[in-house]
Coordinates of C-alpha atoms in Angstrom, one line a residue:
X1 CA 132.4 70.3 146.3
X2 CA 132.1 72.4 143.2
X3 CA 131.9 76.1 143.9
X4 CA 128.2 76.7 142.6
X5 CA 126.5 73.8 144.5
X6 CA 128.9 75.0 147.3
X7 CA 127.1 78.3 146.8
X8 CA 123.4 77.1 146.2
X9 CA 124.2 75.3 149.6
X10 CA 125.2 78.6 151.9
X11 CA 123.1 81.1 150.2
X12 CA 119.3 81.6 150.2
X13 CA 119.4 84.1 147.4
X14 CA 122.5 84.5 144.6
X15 CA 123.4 88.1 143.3
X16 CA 124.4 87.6 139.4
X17 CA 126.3 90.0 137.1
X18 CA 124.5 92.5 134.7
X19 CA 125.2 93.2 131.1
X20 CA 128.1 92.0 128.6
X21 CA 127.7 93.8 125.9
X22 CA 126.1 96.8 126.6
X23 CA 128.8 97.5 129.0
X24 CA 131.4 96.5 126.9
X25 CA 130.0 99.0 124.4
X26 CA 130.4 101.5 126.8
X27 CA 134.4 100.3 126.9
X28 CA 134.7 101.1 123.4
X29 CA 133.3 98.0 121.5
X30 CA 131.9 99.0 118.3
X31 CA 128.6 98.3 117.1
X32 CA 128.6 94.8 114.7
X33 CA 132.1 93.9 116.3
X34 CA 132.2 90.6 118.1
X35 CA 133.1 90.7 121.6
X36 CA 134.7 87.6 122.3
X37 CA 138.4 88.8 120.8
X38 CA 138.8 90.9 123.2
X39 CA 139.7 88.3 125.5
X40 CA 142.7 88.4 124.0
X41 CA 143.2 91.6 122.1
X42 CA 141.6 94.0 125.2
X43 CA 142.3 91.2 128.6
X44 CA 142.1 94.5 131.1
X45 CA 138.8 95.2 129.9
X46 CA 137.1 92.0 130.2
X47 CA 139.1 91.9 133.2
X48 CA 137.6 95.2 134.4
X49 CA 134.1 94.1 133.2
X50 CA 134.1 91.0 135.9
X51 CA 135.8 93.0 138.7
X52 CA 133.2 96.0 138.5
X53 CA 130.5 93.3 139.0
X54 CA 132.6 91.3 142.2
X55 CA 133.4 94.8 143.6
X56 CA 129.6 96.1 143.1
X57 CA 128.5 92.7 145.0
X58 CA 128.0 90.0 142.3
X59 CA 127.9 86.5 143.4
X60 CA 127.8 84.9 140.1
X61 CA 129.4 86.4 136.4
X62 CA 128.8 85.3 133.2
X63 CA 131.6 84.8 131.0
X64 CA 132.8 86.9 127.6
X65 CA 131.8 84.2 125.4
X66 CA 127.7 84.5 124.9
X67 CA 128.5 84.3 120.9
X68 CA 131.6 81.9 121.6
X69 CA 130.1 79.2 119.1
X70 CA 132.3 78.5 115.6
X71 CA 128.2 79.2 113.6
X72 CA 128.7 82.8 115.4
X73 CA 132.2 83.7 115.1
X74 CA 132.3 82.3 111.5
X75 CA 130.3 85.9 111.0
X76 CA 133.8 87.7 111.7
X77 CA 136.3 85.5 110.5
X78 CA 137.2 83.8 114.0
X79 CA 135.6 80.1 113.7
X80 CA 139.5 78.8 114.2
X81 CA 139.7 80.1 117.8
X82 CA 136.5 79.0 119.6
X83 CA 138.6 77.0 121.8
X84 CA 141.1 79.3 122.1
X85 CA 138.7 82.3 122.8
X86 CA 136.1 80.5 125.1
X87 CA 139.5 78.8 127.5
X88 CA 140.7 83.1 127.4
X89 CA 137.7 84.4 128.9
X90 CA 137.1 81.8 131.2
X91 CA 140.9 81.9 132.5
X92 CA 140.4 86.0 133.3
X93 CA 136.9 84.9 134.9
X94 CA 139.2 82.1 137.2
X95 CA 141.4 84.8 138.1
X96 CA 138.6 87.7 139.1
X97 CA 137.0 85.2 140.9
X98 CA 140.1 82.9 142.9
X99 CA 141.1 87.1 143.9
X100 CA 137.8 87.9 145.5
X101 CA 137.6 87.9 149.1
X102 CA 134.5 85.7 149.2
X103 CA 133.4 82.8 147.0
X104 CA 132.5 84.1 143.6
X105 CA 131.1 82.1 140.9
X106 CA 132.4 82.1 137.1
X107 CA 129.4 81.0 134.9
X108 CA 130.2 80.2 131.5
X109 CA 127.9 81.7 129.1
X110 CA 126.6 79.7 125.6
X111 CA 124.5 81.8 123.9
X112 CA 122.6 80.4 120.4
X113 CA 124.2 79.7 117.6
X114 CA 122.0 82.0 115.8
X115 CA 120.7 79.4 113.3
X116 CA 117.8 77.2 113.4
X117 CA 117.8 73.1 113.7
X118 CA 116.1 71.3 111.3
X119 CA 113.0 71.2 110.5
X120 CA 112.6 75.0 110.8
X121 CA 116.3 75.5 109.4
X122 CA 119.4 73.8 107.9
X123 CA 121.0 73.4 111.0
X124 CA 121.1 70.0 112.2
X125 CA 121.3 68.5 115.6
X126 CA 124.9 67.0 115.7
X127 CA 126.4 69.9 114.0
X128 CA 124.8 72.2 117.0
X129 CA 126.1 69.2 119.7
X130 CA 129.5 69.5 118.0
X131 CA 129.6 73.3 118.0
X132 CA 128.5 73.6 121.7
X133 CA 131.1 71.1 123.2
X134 CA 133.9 72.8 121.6
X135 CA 132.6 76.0 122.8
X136 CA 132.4 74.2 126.5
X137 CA 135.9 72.6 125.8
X138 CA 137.5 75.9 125.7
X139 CA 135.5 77.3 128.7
X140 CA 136.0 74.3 131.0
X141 CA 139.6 74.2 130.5
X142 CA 139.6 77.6 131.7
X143 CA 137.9 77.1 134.6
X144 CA 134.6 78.0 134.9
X145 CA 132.3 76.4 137.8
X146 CA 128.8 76.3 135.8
X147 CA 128.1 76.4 131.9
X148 CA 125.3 78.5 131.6
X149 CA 123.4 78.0 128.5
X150 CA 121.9 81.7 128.2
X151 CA 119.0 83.3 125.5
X152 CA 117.7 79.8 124.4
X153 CA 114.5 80.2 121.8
X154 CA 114.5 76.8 121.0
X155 CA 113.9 73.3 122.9
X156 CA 116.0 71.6 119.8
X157 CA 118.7 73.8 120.4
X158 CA 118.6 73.9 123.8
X159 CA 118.5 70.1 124.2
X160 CA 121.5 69.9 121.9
X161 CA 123.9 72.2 124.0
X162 CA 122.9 70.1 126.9
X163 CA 123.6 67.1 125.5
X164 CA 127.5 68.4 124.3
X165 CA 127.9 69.5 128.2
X166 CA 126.4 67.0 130.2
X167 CA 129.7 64.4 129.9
X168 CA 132.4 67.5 131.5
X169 CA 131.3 67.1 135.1
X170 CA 130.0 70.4 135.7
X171 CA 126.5 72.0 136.5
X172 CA 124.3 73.1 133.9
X173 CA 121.8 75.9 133.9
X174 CA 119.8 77.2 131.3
X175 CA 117.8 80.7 130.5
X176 CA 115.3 81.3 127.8
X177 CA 114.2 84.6 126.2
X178 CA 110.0 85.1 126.2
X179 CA 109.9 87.8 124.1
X180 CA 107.1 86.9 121.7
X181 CA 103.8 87.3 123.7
X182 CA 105.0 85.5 126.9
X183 CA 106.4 82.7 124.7
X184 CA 109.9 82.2 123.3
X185 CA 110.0 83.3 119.4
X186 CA 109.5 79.5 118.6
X187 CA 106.5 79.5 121.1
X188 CA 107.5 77.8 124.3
X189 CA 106.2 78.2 127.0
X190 CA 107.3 79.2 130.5
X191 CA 105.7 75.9 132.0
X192 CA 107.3 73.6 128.6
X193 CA 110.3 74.9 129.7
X194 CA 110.3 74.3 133.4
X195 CA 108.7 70.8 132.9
X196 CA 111.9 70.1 130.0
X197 CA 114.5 71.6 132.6
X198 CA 113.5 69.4 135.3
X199 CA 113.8 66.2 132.9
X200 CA 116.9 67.6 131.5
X201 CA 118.5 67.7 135.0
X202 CA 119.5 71.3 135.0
X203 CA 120.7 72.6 137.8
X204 CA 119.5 76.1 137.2
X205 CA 116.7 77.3 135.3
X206 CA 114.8 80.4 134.5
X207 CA 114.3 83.3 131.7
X208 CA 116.4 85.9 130.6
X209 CA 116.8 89.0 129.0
X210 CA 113.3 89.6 127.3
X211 CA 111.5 93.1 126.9
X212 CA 111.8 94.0 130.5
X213 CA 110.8 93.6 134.0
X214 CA 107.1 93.4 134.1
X215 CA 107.1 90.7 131.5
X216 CA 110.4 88.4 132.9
X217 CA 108.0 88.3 136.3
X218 CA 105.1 86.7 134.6
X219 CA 107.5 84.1 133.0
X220 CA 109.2 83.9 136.9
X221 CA 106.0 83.1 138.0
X222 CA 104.9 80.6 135.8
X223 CA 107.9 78.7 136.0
X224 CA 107.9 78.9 139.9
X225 CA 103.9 76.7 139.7
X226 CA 105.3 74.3 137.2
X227 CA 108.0 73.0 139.4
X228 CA 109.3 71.0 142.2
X229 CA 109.6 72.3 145.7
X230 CA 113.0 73.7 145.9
X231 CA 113.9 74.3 142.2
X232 CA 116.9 76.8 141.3
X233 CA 114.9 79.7 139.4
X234 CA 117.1 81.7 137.6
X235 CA 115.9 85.5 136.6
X236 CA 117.7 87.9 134.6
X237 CA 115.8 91.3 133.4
X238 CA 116.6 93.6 131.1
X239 CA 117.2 97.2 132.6
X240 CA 113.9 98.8 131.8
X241 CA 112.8 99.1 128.0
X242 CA 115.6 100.2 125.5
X243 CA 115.4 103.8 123.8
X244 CA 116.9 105.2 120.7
X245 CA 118.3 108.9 122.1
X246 CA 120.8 110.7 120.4
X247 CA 122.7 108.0 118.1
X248 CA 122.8 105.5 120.8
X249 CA 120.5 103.1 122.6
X250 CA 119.8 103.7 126.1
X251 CA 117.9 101.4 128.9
X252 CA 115.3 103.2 130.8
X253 CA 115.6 101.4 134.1
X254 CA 117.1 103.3 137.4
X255 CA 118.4 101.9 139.8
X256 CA 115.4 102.1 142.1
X257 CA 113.4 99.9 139.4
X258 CA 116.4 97.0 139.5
X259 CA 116.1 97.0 143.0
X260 CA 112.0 96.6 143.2
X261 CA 112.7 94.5 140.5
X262 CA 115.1 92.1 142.4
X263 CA 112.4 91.9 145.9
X264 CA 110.2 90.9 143.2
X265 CA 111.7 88.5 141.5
X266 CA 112.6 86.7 144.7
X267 CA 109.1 86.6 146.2
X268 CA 108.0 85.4 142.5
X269 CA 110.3 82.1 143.7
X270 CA 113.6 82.9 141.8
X271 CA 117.0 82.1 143.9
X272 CA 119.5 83.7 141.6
X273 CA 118.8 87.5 140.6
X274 CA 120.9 89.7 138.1
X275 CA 120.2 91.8 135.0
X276 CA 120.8 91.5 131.4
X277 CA 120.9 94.5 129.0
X278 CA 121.4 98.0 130.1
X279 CA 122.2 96.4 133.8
X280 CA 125.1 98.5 135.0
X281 CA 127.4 98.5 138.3
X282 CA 125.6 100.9 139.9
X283 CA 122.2 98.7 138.9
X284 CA 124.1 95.6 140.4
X285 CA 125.3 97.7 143.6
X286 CA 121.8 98.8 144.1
X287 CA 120.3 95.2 144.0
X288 CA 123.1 94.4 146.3
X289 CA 122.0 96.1 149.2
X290 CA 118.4 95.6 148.1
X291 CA 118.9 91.5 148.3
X292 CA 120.7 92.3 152.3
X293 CA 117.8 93.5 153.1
X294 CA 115.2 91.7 151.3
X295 CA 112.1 90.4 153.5
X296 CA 109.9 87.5 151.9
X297 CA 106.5 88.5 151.1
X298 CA 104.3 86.0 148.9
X299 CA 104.3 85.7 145.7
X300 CA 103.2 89.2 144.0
X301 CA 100.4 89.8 141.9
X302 CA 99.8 91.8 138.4
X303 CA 99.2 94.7 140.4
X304 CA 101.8 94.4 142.5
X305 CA 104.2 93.9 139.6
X306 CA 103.0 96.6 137.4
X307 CA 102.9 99.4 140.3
X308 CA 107.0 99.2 141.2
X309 CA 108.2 98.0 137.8
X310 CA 106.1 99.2 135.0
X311 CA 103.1 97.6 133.2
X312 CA 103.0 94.3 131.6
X313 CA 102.1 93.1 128.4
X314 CA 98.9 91.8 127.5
X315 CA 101.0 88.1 126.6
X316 CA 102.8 87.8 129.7
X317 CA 99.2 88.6 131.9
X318 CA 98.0 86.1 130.0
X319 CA 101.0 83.9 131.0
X320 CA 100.9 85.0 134.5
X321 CA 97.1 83.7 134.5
X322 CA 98.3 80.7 133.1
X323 CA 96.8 80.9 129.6
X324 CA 98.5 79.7 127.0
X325 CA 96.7 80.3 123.9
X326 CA 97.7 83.5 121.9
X327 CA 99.5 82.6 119.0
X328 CA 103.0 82.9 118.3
X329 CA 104.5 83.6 114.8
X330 CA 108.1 82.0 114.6
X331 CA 111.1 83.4 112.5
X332 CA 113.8 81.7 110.9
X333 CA 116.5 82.7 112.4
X334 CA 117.9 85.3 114.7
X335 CA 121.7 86.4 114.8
X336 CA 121.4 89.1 117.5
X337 CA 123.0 88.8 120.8

């Protein structure tokens, strides 16, 4: 059996990983300087960034390769080694993972390409298809156990990248980012999505990253209504709110919010639980022990929310009350990770 349905199988609840980036920043990546080469240029680092998450209790990593598209890497130059660069960090991932002393998932992550598909851009929908299966080419041959479509905006898009990994024989999940007044910058929905994953087939489904906590909890919740009994909800917060202090940017979430976070998100119906931005080992350690020792307890309200994690935005309340109505101005394109 493949090692993530083996997984979904044996475990209620599935610890994920935390951040990429911002702990790769902390390594010594420098601002505007694509990650993904330093699966080959800086191997012990990437190396170090999927063991710190296994040894602080991770169940599931993501994969160096959230920008491993040619439309991204064309940005810096490195369009000619998608293949090359998606199979590296998958192969490290394979090797984290096989070393472990339990079964450990290796998630291969497919962010956007960063452009928009026609209508709304210049993008079309076989050049995205194309781009995403040679990203997934390089990442199954390295031996990851899901792809793990991750910061989706758009249905086109995300449609696309499921339809260039649907034919390698491998489970696919997919996160969105509602960031934009409970909605995805190109106004989906939290329910649109969960009622598009279903049809899809996704394995996996849920939100991630976001403008923190309170707000990925709404979209948790929605999602949980608008789908069948038994669904794999997938929920991956941003470490507090980001601040600008001294030069840098910091996340504001402690460890103690992470963990109320994590009960939280598993009584709002999610079965895999991690962190996006900011989310450190100690974070993931901290939701580790909180997860052992979580006790079901209905699904929470505003209130409940807003008291242990911070308050909530007037969009996502909105969401969590299921209304879908405030309006959503789209962009053209977004290129940040």
């Amino acid at each position: 059996m493949n090692n993530f349905l083996k997984i979904l199988e044996e475990k209620d609840h599935i610890l994920s990983d935390g951040a990429t980036g911002t702990n790769l920043f902390g390594m010594g990546l420098e601002t505007g300087d694509p990650p993904e080469p330093w699966n080959i240029d800086q191997v012990y680092r990437v190396r170090a960034l999927y063991q710190g998450f296994v040894d602080a209790g991770s169940d599931l990593f993501l994969t160096n390769s959230f920008g491993g598209t040619a439309f991204r890497l064309k940005l810096h130059k490195f369009e000619n080694q998608v293949f090359k660069l998606n199979r590296a960090a998958a192969t490290v991932g394979r090797e984290v993972a096989d070393g472990a002393d339990r079964l450990v998932i290796v998630a291969g992550s497919m962010g956007p390409t960063g452009e928009m598909i026609e209508p709304h851009g210049q993008m079309t929908s076989q050049e995205a298809t194309a781009d995403f299966k040679a990203q997934a080419e390089g990442l199954v041959e390295g031996g990851v156990d899901v792809l793990w479509l991750e910061t989706m905006y758009a249905l086109e898009e995300l449609e696309a990248a499921v339809d260039a990994t649907k034919d390698f024989g491998l489970p696919i999940c997919a996160t969105m980012s509602f960031d934009t007044a409970g909605k995805t910058m190109m106004g989906i929905t939290p329910a649109n999505f969960a009622k598009r994953a279903q049809e899809l087939g996704l394995v996996g489904f849920g939100a991630n990253c976001g403008v923190g906590a309170p707000d990925l909890l709404a979209t948790i919740n929605d999602i949980n209504r608008n789908v069948s009994k038994g669904s794999t909800i997938i929920a991956k917060a941003n470490c507090g709110i980001p601040e600008y202090r001294d030069g840098v940017i910091v996340y504001t979430g402690t460890e103690k919010l992470m963990a109320e976070y994590l009960h939280l998100a598993i009584n709002s119906g999610a079965k895999i639980v991690g962190g996006c931005c900011g989310t450190s080992f100690e974070h993931i350690r901290a939701m580790r022990k909180a997860m052992d020792e979580h006790q079901m307890n209905g699904n929470p309200s505003i209130a409940d929310i807003e008291a242990n994690v911070g308050e909530m935005s007037a969009g996502s309340k909105a969401i969590f009350a299921g209304d879908y109505s405030a309006p959503v101005k789209t962009r053209r394109s977004r290129r940040g990770r």
